[in-house]
Structure formats: C-alpha cells, structure tokens
Amino acid sequence: AQTVTQSQPEMSVQEAETVTLSCTYDTSESDYYLFWYKQPPSRQMILVIRQEAYKQQNATENRFSVNFQKAAKSFSLKISDSQLGDAAMYFCAYRRRSNQFYFGTGTSLTVIP
Amino acid sequence: DTAVSQTPKYLVTQMGNDKSIKCEQNLGHDTMYWYKQDSKKFLKIMFSYNNKELIINETVPNRFSPKSPDKAHLNLHINSLELGDSAVYFCASSRLTGNTEAFFGQGTRLTVV
C-alpha cells in the first residue's frame, strides 16, 4: 500500500522568508507522480507543483520549488518570499500509474506579517 | 466554466435520511473520484471510477454507493445517514495517462444532525 507522510502538522513563517514543508512516501513502484496541493480557507484544492519520478531535475513554479530525493522517498516543498496569501493547508500527494491518488495528512502553514 | 462542479455546496440533514451529492466534470477525463475530508482535514479516497471500473476503498461502509450515468458524472448516494458521516466530500477527476493532477470540485459540506 502507498502511504504519504507529512510530519509537520503546523508550520509558521515570517512574511518574505522561506519555509520548507516535508513529505515522505512509501512505495514499491518506480514510476509515479508527486504533487503538492494548497487548500486555503475557501477549501478549494489548488495544484501548486508537480514532479515526475523519472525526472531527476527538481520542479519549480515561481516561488515554489521541490527537493525530490527518489532514493530517500522524500518530496519537500520550499516556498520562497512567503506571502500572506500562502497561508493554507498544504497536502502532498502521490499518484500511481493506475491513476490512484493518495494524500498526506496535511501541513497547516501560517504566514506572520 | 467550472471544470469539476458538485452540488450542493452545503447539505444539512437528519440522521437516517438518504441523500445524494452530484458531480460533473467537463474536462473529458477518464477517471473520477470521491474523497472524504474529516474535521482533521484528512483526505481519504472513497471511490474511483475509471471507464466503468469501480475501485472501492474497503473501509467505506456499503451505505455509500457511487453512481455513474456516464463518463462525465459520478454521483454519491448515501443511505441511512449517521452523525459520523458529517464531513466535506470532494469530487475529483483526472486523465488516465500522462502527468496529470486531479482536478477537484469545490466540496460539499455535509452536516448530519
């Protein structure tokens, strides 16, 4: 079974600073996809960034980047120049080739002005 | 146009009632899902439906039944509602192949009283 672990239930960061959210996963597959989703208080699930397991290069999307360590089964999200609008729940997700998605327990990010 | 839409957004009902939540996607995706998000924000897969193949999470009570009249719709029917069914229910969809994320509806907050 695939499991996704987010060990930080809550994190906080000062506005304009950098924060890293951790995610590890357990799998026996070699080909899969990883995602970070953001869920603001509006409860809409918003894709932040994606990573293909076969790509060694870490994905980046503007202020968001990942540190993907396949051997360690680690997929952390770095948010640079944090903004008030980044405050939300962040979910790490694993997608199997069979198209099943599994989500971590989430990290609640607070941005301090 | 909304990619994945689910109705209603809010549903308050009494214990023992039967209710349905509707979901429609206009993305042409092959796979649709239902997730349950509890008060601790845990997102748990309930069902996935892919080209008439239904994959059921074994922990889901059989009071919950998905119904898919066509590829664009996956409705969730719940019989004999219980207090513990109170949660936010998310519909989502994704393409079967390629590096694609799951697109989520806006969620239905179900409150059983």
CSV table of C-alpha atoms in Angstrom, one decimal:
chain,number,residue,atom,x,y,z
A,1,ALA,CA,0.0,0.0,0.0
A,2,GLN,CA,1.1,3.5,-0.7
A,3,THR,CA,1.4,5.9,2.2
A,4,VAL,CA,2.2,9.5,2.3
A,5,THR,CA,3.6,11.1,5.5
A,6,GLN,CA,3.7,14.8,6.4
A,7,SER,CA,5.4,15.0,9.7
A,8,GLN,CA,4.7,18.7,10.3
A,9,PRO,CA,1.1,19.3,11.3
A,10,GLU,CA,1.7,23.0,11.6
A,11,MET,CA,4.4,25.4,10.4
A,12,SER,CA,4.8,29.2,10.5
A,13,VAL,CA,6.9,31.6,8.5
A,14,GLN,CA,7.5,35.3,8.6
A,15,GLU,CA,6.4,37.2,5.5
A,16,ALA,CA,9.1,37.3,2.9
A,17,GLU,CA,11.0,34.5,4.5
A,18,THR,CA,11.5,30.9,3.2
A,19,VAL,CA,9.8,27.8,4.6
A,20,THR,CA,10.2,24.1,3.7
A,21,LEU,CA,7.4,21.6,4.1
A,22,SER,CA,8.3,17.9,4.4
A,23,CYS,CA,6.8,14.9,2.8
A,24,THR,CA,7.9,11.3,2.6
A,25,TYR,CA,6.2,8.4,0.9
A,26,ASP,CA,6.3,4.7,0.8
A,27,THR,CA,6.1,2.8,-2.5
A,28,SER,CA,7.5,-0.2,-4.3
A,29,GLU,CA,6.8,1.3,-7.7
A,30,SER,CA,9.5,3.0,-9.8
A,31,ASP,CA,7.2,5.1,-12.0
A,32,TYR,CA,4.8,7.6,-10.3
A,33,TYR,CA,4.0,11.2,-9.9
A,34,LEU,CA,4.1,13.6,-6.9
A,35,PHE,CA,2.1,16.7,-6.3
A,36,TRP,CA,1.7,19.5,-3.7
A,37,TYR,CA,-1.8,20.9,-3.3
A,38,LYS,CA,-2.8,24.0,-1.4
A,39,GLN,CA,-6.2,24.3,0.4
A,40,PRO,CA,-7.0,27.8,1.6
A,41,PRO,CA,-9.9,28.5,3.9
A,42,SER,CA,-12.2,28.6,0.8
A,43,ARG,CA,-11.5,24.8,0.8
A,44,GLN,CA,-10.8,24.7,-2.9
A,45,MET,CA,-7.9,22.3,-3.7
A,46,ILE,CA,-5.3,24.1,-5.8
A,47,LEU,CA,-2.4,22.4,-7.5
A,48,VAL,CA,0.9,24.1,-6.5
A,49,ILE,CA,3.5,21.9,-8.2
A,50,ARG,CA,4.1,18.5,-9.7
A,51,GLN,CA,7.1,16.2,-10.2
A,52,GLU,CA,7.5,13.1,-12.3
A,53,ALA,CA,9.5,10.4,-10.6
A,54,TYR,CA,11.6,9.6,-13.7
A,55,LYS,CA,12.9,13.2,-13.8
A,56,GLN,CA,15.9,14.0,-11.7
A,57,GLN,CA,15.5,17.7,-12.1
A,58,ASN,CA,13.5,19.3,-9.3
A,59,ALA,CA,10.4,21.1,-10.4
A,60,THR,CA,10.0,24.8,-9.8
A,61,GLU,CA,7.0,27.2,-10.2
A,62,ASN,CA,7.8,30.8,-9.5
A,63,ARG,CA,8.3,31.0,-5.7
A,64,PHE,CA,7.6,27.3,-5.2
A,65,SER,CA,10.2,24.6,-5.7
A,66,VAL,CA,10.6,21.0,-4.6
A,67,ASN,CA,13.5,18.9,-3.4
A,68,PHE,CA,12.9,15.4,-4.8
A,69,GLN,CA,15.0,12.7,-3.4
A,70,LYS,CA,13.9,9.4,-5.0
A,71,ALA,CA,16.1,7.1,-3.2
A,72,ALA,CA,15.1,8.6,0.2
A,73,LYS,CA,11.4,8.8,-1.0
A,74,SER,CA,11.3,12.4,0.0
A,75,PHE,CA,9.5,15.3,-1.6
A,76,SER,CA,9.7,18.6,0.2
A,77,LEU,CA,8.2,21.9,-0.8
A,78,LYS,CA,10.1,25.1,-0.5
A,79,ILE,CA,8.2,28.4,-0.5
A,80,SER,CA,10.4,31.4,-1.0
A,81,ASP,CA,9.5,35.0,-0.3
A,82,SER,CA,6.4,33.9,1.6
A,83,GLN,CA,3.3,36.0,1.2
A,84,LEU,CA,0.2,36.3,3.3
A,85,GLY,CA,-1.8,34.6,0.6
A,86,ASP,CA,0.3,31.4,1.0
A,87,ALA,CA,-1.4,30.7,4.3
A,88,ALA,CA,-3.3,27.5,3.8
A,89,MET,CA,-3.2,23.7,4.3
A,90,TYR,CA,-0.7,22.0,2.1
A,91,PHE,CA,-1.1,18.4,1.0
A,92,CYS,CA,1.5,16.2,-0.5
A,93,ALA,CA,0.0,13.7,-2.9
A,94,TYR,CA,1.3,10.5,-4.6
A,95,ARG,CA,-0.2,9.2,-7.8
A,96,ARG,CA,0.2,5.7,-9.0
A,97,ARG,CA,0.4,4.8,-12.7
A,98,SER,CA,-3.0,3.2,-12.2
A,99,ASN,CA,-4.3,6.7,-11.5
A,100,GLN,CA,-5.0,6.4,-7.8
A,101,PHE,CA,-4.1,9.4,-5.7
A,102,TYR,CA,-3.0,9.2,-2.1
A,103,PHE,CA,-2.7,12.3,0.1
A,104,GLY,CA,-0.7,13.1,3.2
A,105,THR,CA,-2.3,14.4,6.4
A,106,GLY,CA,-1.5,18.0,5.6
A,107,THR,CA,0.5,20.8,7.0
A,108,SER,CA,-1.2,24.0,8.1
A,109,LEU,CA,1.0,27.0,7.1
A,110,THR,CA,0.7,30.3,8.9
A,111,VAL,CA,2.3,33.4,7.5
A,112,ILE,CA,3.2,36.0,10.0
A,113,PRO,CA,3.1,39.6,8.9
B,1,ASP,CA,-16.6,27.5,-16.9
B,2,THR,CA,-16.1,25.3,-13.8
B,3,ALA,CA,-14.1,22.2,-14.6
B,4,VAL,CA,-15.4,20.0,-11.8
B,5,SER,CA,-18.7,21.0,-10.2
B,6,GLN,CA,-20.5,19.4,-7.4
B,7,THR,CA,-23.8,20.2,-5.9
B,8,PRO,CA,-24.9,21.1,-3.3
B,9,LYS,CA,-22.1,23.0,-1.6
B,10,TYR,CA,-23.8,22.6,1.8
B,11,LEU,CA,-26.1,19.9,2.9
B,12,VAL,CA,-27.8,19.7,6.4
B,13,THR,CA,-29.9,16.6,7.0
B,14,GLN,CA,-31.2,14.4,9.8
B,15,MET,CA,-29.9,11.1,10.9
B,16,GLY,CA,-31.4,8.2,9.0
B,17,ASN,CA,-32.1,10.2,5.8
B,18,ASP,CA,-30.9,9.3,2.3
B,19,LYS,CA,-29.1,11.9,0.3
B,20,SER,CA,-27.2,12.3,-2.9
B,21,ILE,CA,-24.3,14.6,-4.0
B,22,LYS,CA,-23.9,15.2,-7.7
B,23,CYS,CA,-20.6,15.7,-9.6
B,24,GLU,CA,-19.9,16.6,-13.1
B,25,GLN,CA,-16.7,17.3,-15.0
B,26,ASN,CA,-16.3,18.9,-18.4
B,27,LEU,CA,-12.7,18.1,-18.9
B,28,GLY,CA,-13.1,14.9,-20.8
B,29,HIS,CA,-11.3,13.0,-18.1
B,30,ASP,CA,-11.4,9.2,-17.8
B,31,THR,CA,-11.3,8.8,-14.1
B,32,MET,CA,-13.5,10.3,-11.3
B,33,TYR,CA,-13.1,10.1,-7.6
B,34,TRP,CA,-14.9,10.8,-4.3
B,35,TYR,CA,-12.8,11.8,-1.3
B,36,LYS,CA,-13.9,12.4,2.3
B,37,GLN,CA,-12.2,15.1,4.3
B,38,ASP,CA,-12.9,14.9,8.0
B,39,SER,CA,-12.6,17.5,10.7
B,40,LYS,CA,-8.9,17.0,11.0
B,41,LYS,CA,-8.5,17.7,7.3
B,42,PHE,CA,-7.5,14.2,6.4
B,43,LEU,CA,-8.4,13.4,2.8
B,44,LYS,CA,-9.4,9.8,2.3
B,45,ILE,CA,-10.2,8.2,-1.0
B,46,MET,CA,-13.6,6.6,-1.1
B,47,PHE,CA,-14.1,5.5,-4.7
B,48,SER,CA,-12.5,5.9,-8.0
B,49,TYR,CA,-14.4,5.1,-11.3
B,50,ASN,CA,-12.5,4.6,-14.5
B,51,ASN,CA,-14.2,3.6,-17.7
B,52,LYS,CA,-16.8,1.7,-15.8
B,53,GLU,CA,-14.3,0.1,-13.4
B,54,LEU,CA,-15.1,0.8,-9.9
B,55,ILE,CA,-12.5,0.7,-7.2
B,56,ILE,CA,-13.8,0.8,-3.7
B,57,ASN,CA,-11.9,1.7,-0.6
B,58,GLU,CA,-12.6,-1.3,1.6
B,59,THR,CA,-13.2,0.9,4.7
B,60,VAL,CA,-16.1,2.7,3.1
B,61,PRO,CA,-19.5,1.5,4.5
B,62,ASN,CA,-21.8,0.0,2.0
B,63,ARG,CA,-24.3,2.7,2.8
B,64,PHE,CA,-22.2,4.8,0.4
B,65,SER,CA,-22.7,4.0,-3.3
B,66,PRO,CA,-21.3,5.8,-6.3
B,67,LYS,CA,-23.4,6.0,-9.4
B,68,SER,CA,-22.0,7.0,-12.8
B,69,PRO,CA,-24.6,7.5,-15.6
B,70,ASP,CA,-21.8,8.5,-18.0
B,71,LYS,CA,-18.2,9.3,-18.1
B,72,ALA,CA,-18.7,12.9,-17.1
B,73,HIS,CA,-20.8,12.3,-14.0
B,74,LEU,CA,-20.1,10.4,-10.7
B,75,ASN,CA,-22.8,10.9,-8.1
B,76,LEU,CA,-22.5,9.8,-4.5
B,77,HIS,CA,-25.6,8.4,-2.8
B,78,ILE,CA,-25.6,7.9,1.0
B,79,ASN,CA,-28.3,5.8,2.7
B,80,SER,CA,-29.2,5.9,6.4
B,81,LEU,CA,-27.0,8.9,7.3
B,82,GLU,CA,-25.2,8.8,10.6
B,83,LEU,CA,-23.6,11.6,12.7
B,84,GLY,CA,-20.1,10.3,11.7
B,85,ASP,CA,-20.8,10.9,8.1
B,86,SER,CA,-20.5,14.7,8.7
B,87,ALA,CA,-17.5,15.8,6.7
B,88,VAL,CA,-16.6,17.6,3.5
B,89,TYR,CA,-16.9,15.4,0.4
B,90,PHE,CA,-14.8,16.2,-2.7
B,91,CYS,CA,-15.3,15.0,-6.2
B,92,ALA,CA,-12.3,15.0,-8.4
B,93,SER,CA,-11.3,13.9,-11.9
B,94,SER,CA,-8.1,13.2,-13.8
B,95,ARG,CA,-6.9,11.8,-17.1
B,96,LEU,CA,-5.9,8.2,-17.1
B,97,THR,CA,-2.5,8.7,-18.6
B,98,GLY,CA,0.3,11.3,-18.5
B,99,ASN,CA,1.5,13.5,-15.8
B,100,THR,CA,-1.8,15.0,-14.8
B,101,GLU,CA,-3.1,16.1,-11.5
B,102,ALA,CA,-6.5,15.5,-10.0
B,103,PHE,CA,-8.9,18.4,-10.5
B,104,PHE,CA,-11.2,19.0,-7.6
B,105,GLY,CA,-14.7,20.3,-7.2
B,106,GLN,CA,-15.4,22.9,-4.5
B,107,GLY,CA,-16.5,20.3,-2.0
B,108,THR,CA,-19.8,19.6,-0.3
B,109,ARG,CA,-20.0,20.2,3.5
B,110,LEU,CA,-22.4,17.5,4.8
B,111,THR,CA,-23.8,18.0,8.3
B,112,VAL,CA,-25.8,15.3,9.9
B,113,VAL,CA,-27.9,16.3,12.9
